[in-house]
Tab-separated table of C-alpha atoms in Angstrom:
chain	number	residue	atom	x	y	z
A	1097	UNK	CA	17.894	-3.323	29.488
A	1098	UNK	CA	21.545	-2.027	29.302
A	1099	UNK	CA	22.581	1.579	30.216
A	1100	UNK	CA	23.306	3.857	27.285
A	1101	UNK	CA	27.259	3.506	27.914
A	1102	UNK	CA	29.234	0.641	26.438
A	1103	UNK	CA	31.659	-1.273	28.266
A	1104	UNK	CA	33.878	-2.584	25.467
A	1105	UNK	CA	33.790	-2.845	21.759
A	1106	UNK	CA	32.256	-6.149	21.827
A	1107	UNK	CA	29.461	-5.083	23.838
A	1108	UNK	CA	28.939	-1.552	22.286
A	1109	UNK	CA	25.160	-0.255	21.716
A	1110	UNK	CA	23.792	-0.900	18.432
A	1111	UNK	CA	20.336	0.648	19.255
A	1112	UNK	CA	18.575	2.542	21.721
A	1113	UNK	CA	14.873	3.179	22.472
A	1114	UNK	CA	14.036	6.673	23.214
A	1115	UNK	CA	10.637	7.560	25.122
A	1116	UNK	CA	9.277	9.113	28.132
A	1117	UNK	CA	8.984	5.901	29.924
A	1118	UNK	CA	10.079	2.727	28.088
A	1119	UNK	CA	8.171	0.775	30.978
A	1120	UNK	CA	5.007	1.955	29.134
A	1121	UNK	CA	6.296	-0.289	26.091
A	1122	UNK	CA	7.172	-3.829	27.587
A	1123	UNK	CA	6.412	-5.506	24.158
A	1124	UNK	CA	9.182	-3.088	22.721
A	1125	UNK	CA	11.474	-4.214	25.630
A	1126	UNK	CA	10.761	-7.728	24.907
A	1127	UNK	CA	11.431	-7.287	20.960
A	1128	UNK	CA	14.713	-5.303	21.615
A	1129	UNK	CA	16.006	-8.119	23.804
A	1130	UNK	CA	15.252	-10.870	21.221
A	1131	UNK	CA	16.590	-8.818	18.419
A	1132	UNK	CA	19.573	-7.343	20.097
A	1133	UNK	CA	20.269	-9.248	23.245
A	1134	UNK	CA	22.128	-6.744	25.614
A	1135	UNK	CA	23.250	-4.648	23.045
A	1136	UNK	CA	20.842	-1.717	23.159
A	1137	UNK	CA	20.139	1.090	25.850
A	1138	UNK	CA	17.283	3.170	26.903
A	1139	UNK	CA	17.223	7.075	26.800
A	1140	UNK	CA	14.609	9.824	27.658
A	1141	UNK	CA	13.718	12.554	24.919
A	1142	UNK	CA	16.222	15.395	26.315
A	1143	UNK	CA	18.788	12.541	27.163
A	1144	UNK	CA	18.796	11.300	23.438
A	1145	UNK	CA	20.017	14.910	22.286
A	1146	UNK	CA	22.949	14.880	24.245
A	1147	UNK	CA	23.814	11.358	23.967
A	1148	UNK	CA	24.016	11.754	19.943
A	1149	UNK	CA	27.130	14.230	20.450
A	1150	UNK	CA	28.774	11.463	22.636
A	1151	UNK	CA	31.719	9.241	21.073
A	1152	UNK	CA	29.418	6.225	22.322
A	1153	UNK	CA	26.649	6.975	19.939
A	1154	UNK	CA	29.026	6.326	16.918
A	1155	UNK	CA	27.925	2.621	17.129
A	1156	UNK	CA	24.373	3.194	16.987
A	1157	UNK	CA	22.625	1.789	13.866
A	1158	UNK	CA	18.990	2.765	14.883
A	1159	UNK	CA	17.042	4.134	17.506
A	1160	UNK	CA	13.262	3.371	18.356
A	1161	UNK	CA	11.381	6.483	18.961
A	1162	UNK	CA	8.416	5.353	20.879
A	1163	UNK	CA	5.266	7.851	21.720
A	1164	UNK	CA	1.672	7.690	22.874
A	1165	UNK	CA	-0.963	10.234	22.835
A	1166	UNK	CA	0.524	11.984	25.885
A	1167	UNK	CA	3.806	12.538	23.871
A	1168	UNK	CA	1.875	14.949	21.082
A	1169	UNK	CA	2.891	17.902	23.305
A	1170	UNK	CA	6.577	17.346	22.485
A	1171	UNK	CA	6.341	16.806	18.975
A	1172	UNK	CA	9.136	19.691	18.418
A	1173	UNK	CA	11.263	17.942	20.435
A	1174	UNK	CA	10.984	14.558	18.583
A	1175	UNK	CA	11.285	16.293	15.620
A	1176	UNK	CA	14.767	17.336	16.645
A	1177	UNK	CA	15.717	13.982	17.799
A	1178	UNK	CA	14.809	12.722	14.222
A	1179	UNK	CA	16.503	15.526	12.691
A	1180	UNK	CA	19.744	14.835	14.583
A	1181	UNK	CA	19.740	11.108	14.175
A	1182	UNK	CA	19.419	11.701	10.420
A	1183	UNK	CA	22.549	14.066	10.665
A	1184	UNK	CA	24.385	11.269	12.337
A	1185	UNK	CA	23.386	8.618	9.917
A	1186	UNK	CA	21.109	6.928	12.517
A	1187	UNK	CA	18.027	5.202	11.263
A	1188	UNK	CA	14.597	5.705	13.176
A	1189	UNK	CA	11.966	3.553	13.665
A	1190	UNK	CA	8.664	5.312	15.179
A	1191	UNK	CA	6.770	2.962	17.589
A	1192	UNK	CA	3.291	4.721	18.106
A	1193	UNK	CA	0.303	4.106	20.247
A	1194	UNK	CA	-3.073	6.212	20.381
A	1195	UNK	CA	-1.030	8.981	18.317
A	1196	UNK	CA	-3.102	11.047	15.746
A	1197	UNK	CA	-2.317	10.798	11.878
A	1198	UNK	CA	-1.203	14.537	11.876
A	1199	UNK	CA	1.481	13.794	14.554
A	1200	UNK	CA	2.963	10.847	12.723
A	1201	UNK	CA	2.796	12.523	9.377
A	1202	UNK	CA	4.754	15.402	10.955
A	1203	UNK	CA	7.320	13.141	12.277
A	1204	UNK	CA	7.295	10.961	9.101
A	1205	UNK	CA	8.044	14.140	7.111
A	1206	UNK	CA	10.930	14.864	9.311
A	1207	UNK	CA	12.616	11.833	8.172
A	1208	UNK	CA	11.708	8.716	10.082
A	1209	UNK	CA	12.394	5.753	8.450
A	1210	UNK	CA	9.904	3.245	9.571
A	1211	UNK	CA	6.567	3.409	11.292
A	1212	UNK	CA	5.260	0.253	13.559
A	1213	UNK	CA	2.061	0.285	15.685
A	1214	UNK	CA	1.918	-0.559	19.215
A	1215	UNK	CA	1.064	-3.004	20.388
A	1216	UNK	CA	4.038	-4.505	18.119
A	1217	UNK	CA	2.580	-7.029	15.762
A	1218	UNK	CA	4.828	-10.278	16.115
A	1219	UNK	CA	7.857	-10.119	14.296
A	1220	UNK	CA	7.486	-6.568	12.866
A	1221	UNK	CA	10.252	-4.822	14.818
A	1222	UNK	CA	12.613	-7.266	13.394
A	1223	UNK	CA	11.280	-6.860	9.810
A	1224	UNK	CA	11.473	-3.079	10.173
A	1225	UNK	CA	15.035	-3.358	11.033
A	1226	UNK	CA	16.129	-5.658	7.846
A	1227	UNK	CA	13.792	-3.128	5.539
A	1228	UNK	CA	15.920	-0.203	7.001
A	1229	UNK	CA	19.208	-2.115	6.352
A	1230	UNK	CA	18.660	-3.168	2.822
A	1231	UNK	CA	20.602	-1.163	0.406
A	1232	UNK	CA	18.435	1.391	-1.427
A	1233	UNK	CA	17.571	0.198	-5.102
A	1234	UNK	CA	19.483	1.737	-7.895
A	1235	UNK	CA	16.853	2.801	-10.166
A	1236	UNK	CA	17.285	3.305	-13.916
A	1237	UNK	CA	16.602	6.937	-14.989
A	1238	UNK	CA	13.063	7.304	-15.781
A	1239	UNK	CA	11.976	9.845	-18.507
A	1240	UNK	CA	9.599	12.527	-16.897
A	1241	UNK	CA	6.069	12.128	-17.132
A	1242	UNK	CA	4.276	15.038	-18.840
A	1243	UNK	CA	0.712	15.737	-18.419
A	1244	UNK	CA	-1.176	18.117	-20.692
A	1245	UNK	CA	-2.543	20.948	-18.134
A	1246	UNK	CA	-6.165	20.999	-17.891
A	1247	UNK	CA	-6.763	17.842	-20.234
A	1248	UNK	CA	-10.401	17.806	-19.402
A	1249	UNK	CA	-10.856	14.232	-19.792
A	1250	UNK	CA	-13.404	12.425	-17.594
A	1251	UNK	CA	-11.850	8.798	-17.192
A	1252	UNK	CA	-13.304	5.934	-16.045
A	1253	UNK	CA	-12.476	4.684	-12.712
A	1254	UNK	CA	-12.197	0.839	-11.931
A	1255	UNK	CA	-11.079	-0.472	-8.495
A	1256	UNK	CA	-9.964	-3.661	-7.332
A	1257	UNK	CA	-9.883	-5.115	-3.850
A	1258	UNK	CA	-9.453	-8.428	-2.397
A	1259	UNK	CA	-11.570	-9.680	0.325
A	1260	UNK	CA	-8.933	-11.999	1.921
A	1261	UNK	CA	-5.233	-12.467	1.477
A	1262	UNK	CA	-3.747	-13.879	-1.485
A	1263	UNK	CA	-6.911	-13.721	-3.726
A	1264	UNK	CA	-4.988	-12.190	-6.509
A	1265	UNK	CA	-6.339	-8.446	-6.491
A	1266	UNK	CA	-3.127	-6.938	-7.369
A	1267	UNK	CA	-2.580	-9.510	-10.221
A	1268	UNK	CA	-5.950	-8.409	-11.187
A	1269	UNK	CA	-5.406	-4.614	-11.050
A	1270	UNK	CA	-1.769	-4.818	-12.853
A	1271	UNK	CA	-2.932	-6.889	-15.804
A	1272	UNK	CA	-6.237	-5.303	-16.258
A	1273	UNK	CA	-4.499	-1.873	-16.471
A	1274	UNK	CA	-1.936	-3.238	-18.907
A	1275	UNK	CA	-4.764	-4.891	-21.068
A	1276	UNK	CA	-6.465	-1.746	-21.327
A	1277	UNK	CA	-3.406	0.276	-22.165
A	1278	UNK	CA	-2.640	-2.134	-25.136
A	1279	UNK	CA	-6.243	-2.857	-25.946
A	1280	UNK	CA	-6.041	-0.898	-29.194
A	1281	UNK	CA	-2.978	-0.777	-31.577
A	1282	UNK	CA	-4.526	2.650	-33.549
A	1283	UNK	CA	-5.812	4.792	-30.693
A	1284	UNK	CA	-4.715	3.316	-27.471
A	1285	UNK	CA	-6.167	4.705	-24.328
A	1286	UNK	CA	-4.159	6.459	-21.635
A	1287	UNK	CA	-4.107	4.375	-18.530
A	1288	UNK	CA	-2.923	5.113	-14.940
A	1289	UNK	CA	-2.662	2.517	-12.251
A	1290	UNK	CA	-2.801	3.559	-8.638
A	1291	UNK	CA	-1.507	1.635	-5.786
A	1292	UNK	CA	-3.441	2.553	-2.907
A	1293	UNK	CA	-2.423	-0.132	-0.471
A	1294	UNK	CA	-0.047	2.478	1.438
A	1295	UNK	CA	1.561	-0.077	3.448
A	1296	UNK	CA	1.929	-3.207	1.846
A	1297	UNK	CA	1.197	-2.432	-1.871
A	1298	UNK	CA	3.038	-4.532	-4.549
A	1299	UNK	CA	2.449	-3.073	-7.874
A	1300	UNK	CA	5.841	-1.735	-7.975
A	1301	UNK	CA	7.205	-5.343	-7.484
A	1302	UNK	CA	4.593	-6.810	-10.044
A	1303	UNK	CA	6.224	-4.290	-12.466
A	1304	UNK	CA	9.689	-4.166	-11.243
A	1305	UNK	CA	9.577	-0.371	-10.563
A	1306	UNK	CA	11.409	1.581	-7.499
A	1307	UNK	CA	9.498	3.588	-5.146
A	1308	UNK	CA	9.973	7.128	-5.145
A	1309	UNK	CA	10.144	9.679	-2.471
A	1310	UNK	CA	8.197	11.997	-4.523
A	1311	UNK	CA	4.964	9.569	-3.969
A	1312	UNK	CA	5.052	10.273	-0.251
A	1313	UNK	CA	5.837	13.979	-0.748
A	1314	UNK	CA	2.662	14.284	-3.171
A	1315	UNK	CA	0.491	12.546	-0.550
A	1316	UNK	CA	1.714	14.745	2.209
A	1317	UNK	CA	0.370	17.847	0.374
A	1318	UNK	CA	-2.291	17.226	-2.046
A	1319	UNK	CA	-3.735	20.716	-1.343
A	1320	UNK	CA	-0.958	22.349	-3.424
A	1321	UNK	CA	-0.629	19.424	-5.965
A	1322	UNK	CA	-0.484	20.421	-9.591
A	1323	UNK	CA	-0.164	18.504	-12.950
A	1324	UNK	CA	3.554	18.658	-12.587
A	1325	UNK	CA	3.787	17.360	-8.896
A	1326	UNK	CA	1.102	14.746	-9.953
A	1327	UNK	CA	3.231	13.830	-13.011
A	1328	UNK	CA	6.427	13.890	-11.000
A	1329	UNK	CA	4.966	10.903	-8.757
A	1330	UNK	CA	4.126	8.856	-11.802
A	1331	UNK	CA	6.312	6.248	-13.647
A	1332	UNK	CA	6.141	4.863	-16.904
A	1333	UNK	CA	6.101	1.117	-17.837
A	1334	UNK	CA	6.980	0.445	-21.252
A	1335	UNK	CA	5.830	3.821	-22.528
A	1336	UNK	CA	2.313	2.703	-22.355
A	1337	UNK	CA	0.965	2.965	-18.652
A	1338	UNK	CA	1.688	5.489	-15.839
A	1339	UNK	CA	1.962	4.129	-12.515
A	1340	UNK	CA	1.539	5.696	-8.945
A	1341	UNK	CA	3.259	3.267	-6.767
A	1342	UNK	CA	2.917	3.021	-2.835
A	1343	UNK	CA	5.282	5.204	-0.795
A	1344	UNK	CA	8.829	3.934	-0.345
A	1345	UNK	CA	8.143	3.825	3.285
A	1346	UNK	CA	5.494	2.098	5.252
A	1347	UNK	CA	2.882	4.830	6.416
A	1348	UNK	CA	-0.324	4.660	8.665
A	1349	UNK	CA	-3.259	4.450	6.348
A	1350	UNK	CA	-5.118	6.737	7.932
A	1351	UNK	CA	-2.530	9.474	7.264
A	1352	UNK	CA	-3.994	10.163	3.913
A	1353	UNK	CA	-7.707	11.845	4.172
A	1354	UNK	CA	-10.617	11.345	2.168
A	1355	UNK	CA	-10.048	14.633	0.544
A	1356	UNK	CA	-6.451	13.623	-0.255
A	1357	UNK	CA	-7.808	10.571	-2.189
A	1358	UNK	CA	-10.542	12.625	-4.065
A	1359	UNK	CA	-8.035	15.076	-4.983
A	1360	UNK	CA	-5.836	12.191	-6.733
A	1361	UNK	CA	-8.639	10.438	-8.149
A	1362	UNK	CA	-9.919	13.637	-9.943
A	1363	UNK	CA	-6.409	14.579	-11.222
A	1364	UNK	CA	-5.957	11.268	-12.391
A	1365	UNK	CA	-9.412	10.935	-14.260
A	1366	UNK	CA	-9.064	14.447	-15.940
A	1367	UNK	CA	-5.699	13.339	-17.746
A	1368	UNK	CA	-6.374	9.665	-18.163
A	1369	UNK	CA	-9.011	7.575	-20.186
A	1370	UNK	CA	-8.899	4.818	-17.546
A	1371	UNK	CA	-7.618	4.779	-13.907
A	1372	UNK	CA	-7.226	1.496	-12.111
A	1373	UNK	CA	-6.746	1.470	-8.331
A	1374	UNK	CA	-5.479	-1.502	-6.123
A	1375	UNK	CA	-6.995	-1.128	-3.001
A	1376	UNK	CA	-6.046	-2.409	0.482
A	1377	UNK	CA	-7.896	-5.157	2.006
A	1378	UNK	CA	-8.600	-3.080	5.150
A	1379	UNK	CA	-11.503	-0.628	5.133
A	1380	UNK	CA	-10.392	2.875	6.221
A	1381	UNK	CA	-12.098	6.206	6.220
A	1382	UNK	CA	-11.204	6.918	2.769
A	1383	UNK	CA	-12.804	3.769	1.209
A	1384	UNK	CA	-16.013	5.236	1.069
A	1385	UNK	CA	-14.428	8.156	-1.170
A	1386	UNK	CA	-13.166	5.410	-3.773
A	1387	UNK	CA	-16.469	3.618	-3.544
A	1388	UNK	CA	-18.639	6.570	-4.531
A	1389	UNK	CA	-16.194	7.700	-7.353
A	1390	UNK	CA	-15.903	3.910	-9.114
A	1391	UNK	CA	-17.638	3.331	-11.991
A	1392	UNK	CA	-17.192	-0.570	-11.260
A	1393	UNK	CA	-15.692	-2.112	-8.179
A	1394	UNK	CA	-14.394	-5.404	-8.623
A	1395	UNK	CA	-14.496	-7.448	-5.327
A	1396	UNK	CA	-12.056	-10.572	-5.605
A	1397	UNK	CA	-13.050	-13.781	-3.572
A	1398	UNK	CA	-12.258	-17.292	-3.747
A	1399	UNK	CA	-14.384	-20.412	-3.355
A	1400	UNK	CA	-13.613	-20.850	0.635
A	1401	UNK	CA	-14.945	-19.910	3.695
A	1402	UNK	CA	-12.918	-17.007	4.638
A	1403	UNK	CA	-13.830	-15.361	1.240
A	1404	UNK	CA	-17.517	-16.027	2.070
A	1405	UNK	CA	-17.418	-14.655	5.537
A	1406	UNK	CA	-15.544	-11.367	4.358
A	1407	UNK	CA	-17.941	-10.885	1.603
A	1408	UNK	CA	-20.896	-11.190	4.062
A	1409	UNK	CA	-19.191	-8.886	6.440
A	1410	UNK	CA	-18.554	-6.256	3.830
A	1411	UNK	CA	-22.295	-6.363	2.416
A	1412	UNK	CA	-23.396	-5.700	5.927
A	1413	UNK	CA	-21.286	-3.004	6.796
A	1414	UNK	CA	-21.889	-1.071	3.406
A	1415	UNK	CA	-25.809	-1.604	3.847
A	1416	UNK	CA	-25.642	-0.490	7.395
A	1417	UNK	CA	-24.169	2.868	6.086
A	1418	UNK	CA	-26.447	3.121	3.215
A	1419	UNK	CA	-23.368	2.853	0.686
A	1420	UNK	CA	-23.771	1.710	-2.652
A	1421	UNK	CA	-23.282	-1.946	-2.552
A	1422	UNK	CA	-24.752	-2.512	-5.692
A	1423	UNK	CA	-21.338	-0.835	-7.402
A	1424	UNK	CA	-19.635	-4.040	-6.211
A	1425	UNK	CA	-18.821	-6.678	-8.852
A	1426	UNK	CA	-17.926	-10.020	-7.372
A	1427	UNK	CA	-14.995	-11.665	-8.883
A	1428	UNK	CA	-14.100	-15.496	-8.372
A	1429	UNK	CA	-10.641	-15.944	-8.805
A	1430	UNK	CA	-9.325	-19.398	-9.212
A	1431	UNK	CA	-12.744	-20.437	-10.165
A	1432	UNK	CA	-13.802	-24.042	-11.178
A	1433	UNK	CA	-12.928	-25.251	-14.743
A	1434	UNK	CA	-16.066	-25.229	-17.156
A	1435	UNK	CA	-16.299	-29.113	-16.806
A	1436	UNK	CA	-16.161	-29.277	-13.042
A	1437	UNK	CA	-19.655	-29.448	-12.497
A	1438	UNK	CA	-19.639	-29.927	-8.539
A	1439	UNK	CA	-17.475	-26.724	-8.576
A	1440	UNK	CA	-19.716	-24.693	-10.500
A	1441	UNK	CA	-22.819	-25.983	-8.297
A	1442	UNK	CA	-20.764	-24.625	-5.053
A	1443	UNK	CA	-20.098	-21.465	-6.580
A	1444	UNK	CA	-23.847	-20.940	-7.406
A	1445	UNK	CA	-24.757	-22.002	-3.591
A	1446	UNK	CA	-22.141	-19.515	-2.612
A	1447	UNK	CA	-23.760	-16.501	-4.241
A	1448	UNK	CA	-27.167	-17.748	-3.350
A	1449	UNK	CA	-26.371	-17.952	0.382
A	1450	UNK	CA	-24.664	-14.716	0.441
A	1451	UNK	CA	-27.185	-12.816	-1.559
A	1452	UNK	CA	-24.461	-11.692	-4.033
A	1453	UNK	CA	-24.130	-12.057	-7.765
A	1454	UNK	CA	-20.716	-13.555	-8.725
A	1455	UNK	CA	-20.473	-12.015	-12.115
A	1456	UNK	CA	-17.015	-12.779	-13.237
A	1457	UNK	CA	-15.153	-16.098	-13.151
A	1458	UNK	CA	-11.302	-16.099	-13.305
A	1459	UNK	CA	-9.757	-19.254	-14.267
A	1460	UNK	CA	-6.849	-20.813	-12.269
A	1461	UNK	CA	-3.727	-19.682	-14.013
A	1462	UNK	CA	-1.347	-21.865	-12.233
A	1463	UNK	CA	2.412	-21.409	-11.701
A	1464	UNK	CA	2.884	-18.546	-14.430
A	1465	UNK	CA	0.766	-16.352	-12.410
A	1466	UNK	CA	2.303	-17.266	-9.036
A	1467	UNK	CA	5.762	-16.294	-10.841
A	1468	UNK	CA	4.430	-13.132	-12.610
A	1469	UNK	CA	4.787	-11.031	-9.543
A	1470	UNK	CA	8.583	-11.687	-9.580
A	1471	UNK	CA	9.068	-11.463	-13.179
A	1472	UNK	CA	8.272	-7.663	-13.174
A	1473	UNK	CA	6.190	-8.267	-16.157
A	1474	UNK	CA	2.346	-8.478	-17.092
A	1475	UNK	CA	0.800	-11.741	-17.941
A	1476	UNK	CA	0.752	-10.589	-21.714
A	1477	UNK	CA	4.398	-10.166	-21.819
A	1478	UNK	CA	5.465	-13.506	-19.646
A	1479	UNK	CA	2.415	-15.983	-20.318
A	1480	UNK	CA	0.276	-14.601	-23.045
A	1481	UNK	CA	-1.523	-17.853	-23.700
A	1482	UNK	CA	-2.327	-18.165	-19.962
A	1483	UNK	CA	-6.149	-18.635	-19.465
A	1484	UNK	CA	-6.269	-15.816	-16.717
A	1485	UNK	CA	-4.465	-13.564	-18.868
A	1486	UNK	CA	-7.166	-14.119	-21.712
A	1487	UNK	CA	-10.081	-13.851	-19.445
A	1488	UNK	CA	-8.592	-10.440	-18.098
A	1489	UNK	CA	-7.960	-9.494	-21.794
A	1490	UNK	CA	-11.652	-10.228	-22.741
A	1491	UNK	CA	-12.712	-8.209	-19.649
A	1492	UNK	CA	-10.566	-5.048	-20.778
A	1493	UNK	CA	-11.817	-5.279	-24.277
A	1494	UNK	CA	-15.516	-5.317	-22.872
A	1495	UNK	CA	-14.888	-2.421	-20.715
A	1496	UNK	CA	-13.176	-0.452	-23.405
A	1497	UNK	CA	-16.062	-1.152	-26.041
A	1498	UNK	CA	-18.709	-0.132	-23.466
A	1499	UNK	CA	-16.854	2.891	-22.894
A	1500	UNK	CA	-16.471	3.723	-26.384
A	1501	UNK	CA	-20.149	2.954	-26.962
A	1502	UNK	CA	-21.002	5.518	-24.078
A	1503	UNK	CA	-18.702	8.116	-25.616
A	1504	UNK	CA	-20.219	7.841	-28.892
A	1505	UNK	CA	-23.690	8.165	-27.327
A	1506	UNK	CA	-22.820	11.010	-25.415
């Protein structure tokens, strides 16, 4: 660890940790040394404010503001540190351990650029630095989304959650939303796609959309959200689909409350015929809110042990809390082909052993599906004849037909 004063131009300090006692964050010390060698320093909270005004601070690229539960009494001071750092053009990474969501919320709103939980996940500090150093995307001007005040709809809510990494939940959510938005040429329904994976959500990448600051601002104060503020957070894809992306910066999943999620769901449902939510794989304290509100909750799995184990764990968790497990509709992605009798037998045995019904079999779309996430287009636009696209289109048609029948009956 170096002092906060550089010796010469070749050893100028590029970053500083700011904490009550950096020895409480030994993994941060290791990561700073791994990334920066000797070109970093350590400052206390009060020292940081004085140092920002010194000529030596001109070389700083970022600071790592490390705090734990004991530091919550100093939030005003830490907010001032963030403000002064931003004024000097210095990036800020929050390193937090045992800090309440309210405190994190306050500091992120002050302008912190990145958040990394402590203990630090392997390589996460380096990734946070790389994200901060990327130039901001130049977004094409977006037409303002307008919502009719008090629209009075009661849109259907379809939720998609992957029970293991890489099972295709975002592919499913994006393409289901697009197929619903284009299901009818004459009277196309209004569809809203919401990315609730607040940390690693990639709906924006799948549709080649920028992430707007307005999204975080909306989530930060849903109690005062109205049609205008909700509409300002949405982006339109090809004039047919409205999208609420994940925030531009990584935020803690628990910074959003169940009440926040319920307000957004209610607002979206009142203005759209269909609302599709892409969920994080993690269960959080507002997962129950989404489950209770959902009309259909698609749980995506694959024919492998990790999916089987996670499906069983999810089943036990929901049943233990007496939550509506029956809302889950298990969908198997990359399912065996019709002629693969052995594979079909394995699917049947998996369902029986878990005590679940695997209702939806989605075929393996192959390379076009793998590439679709980088093309910024739904499968209907990039690989219309793909078997996975066709199956999702059939699902959208059946959901729309069911919804239309129920509306006529009502």
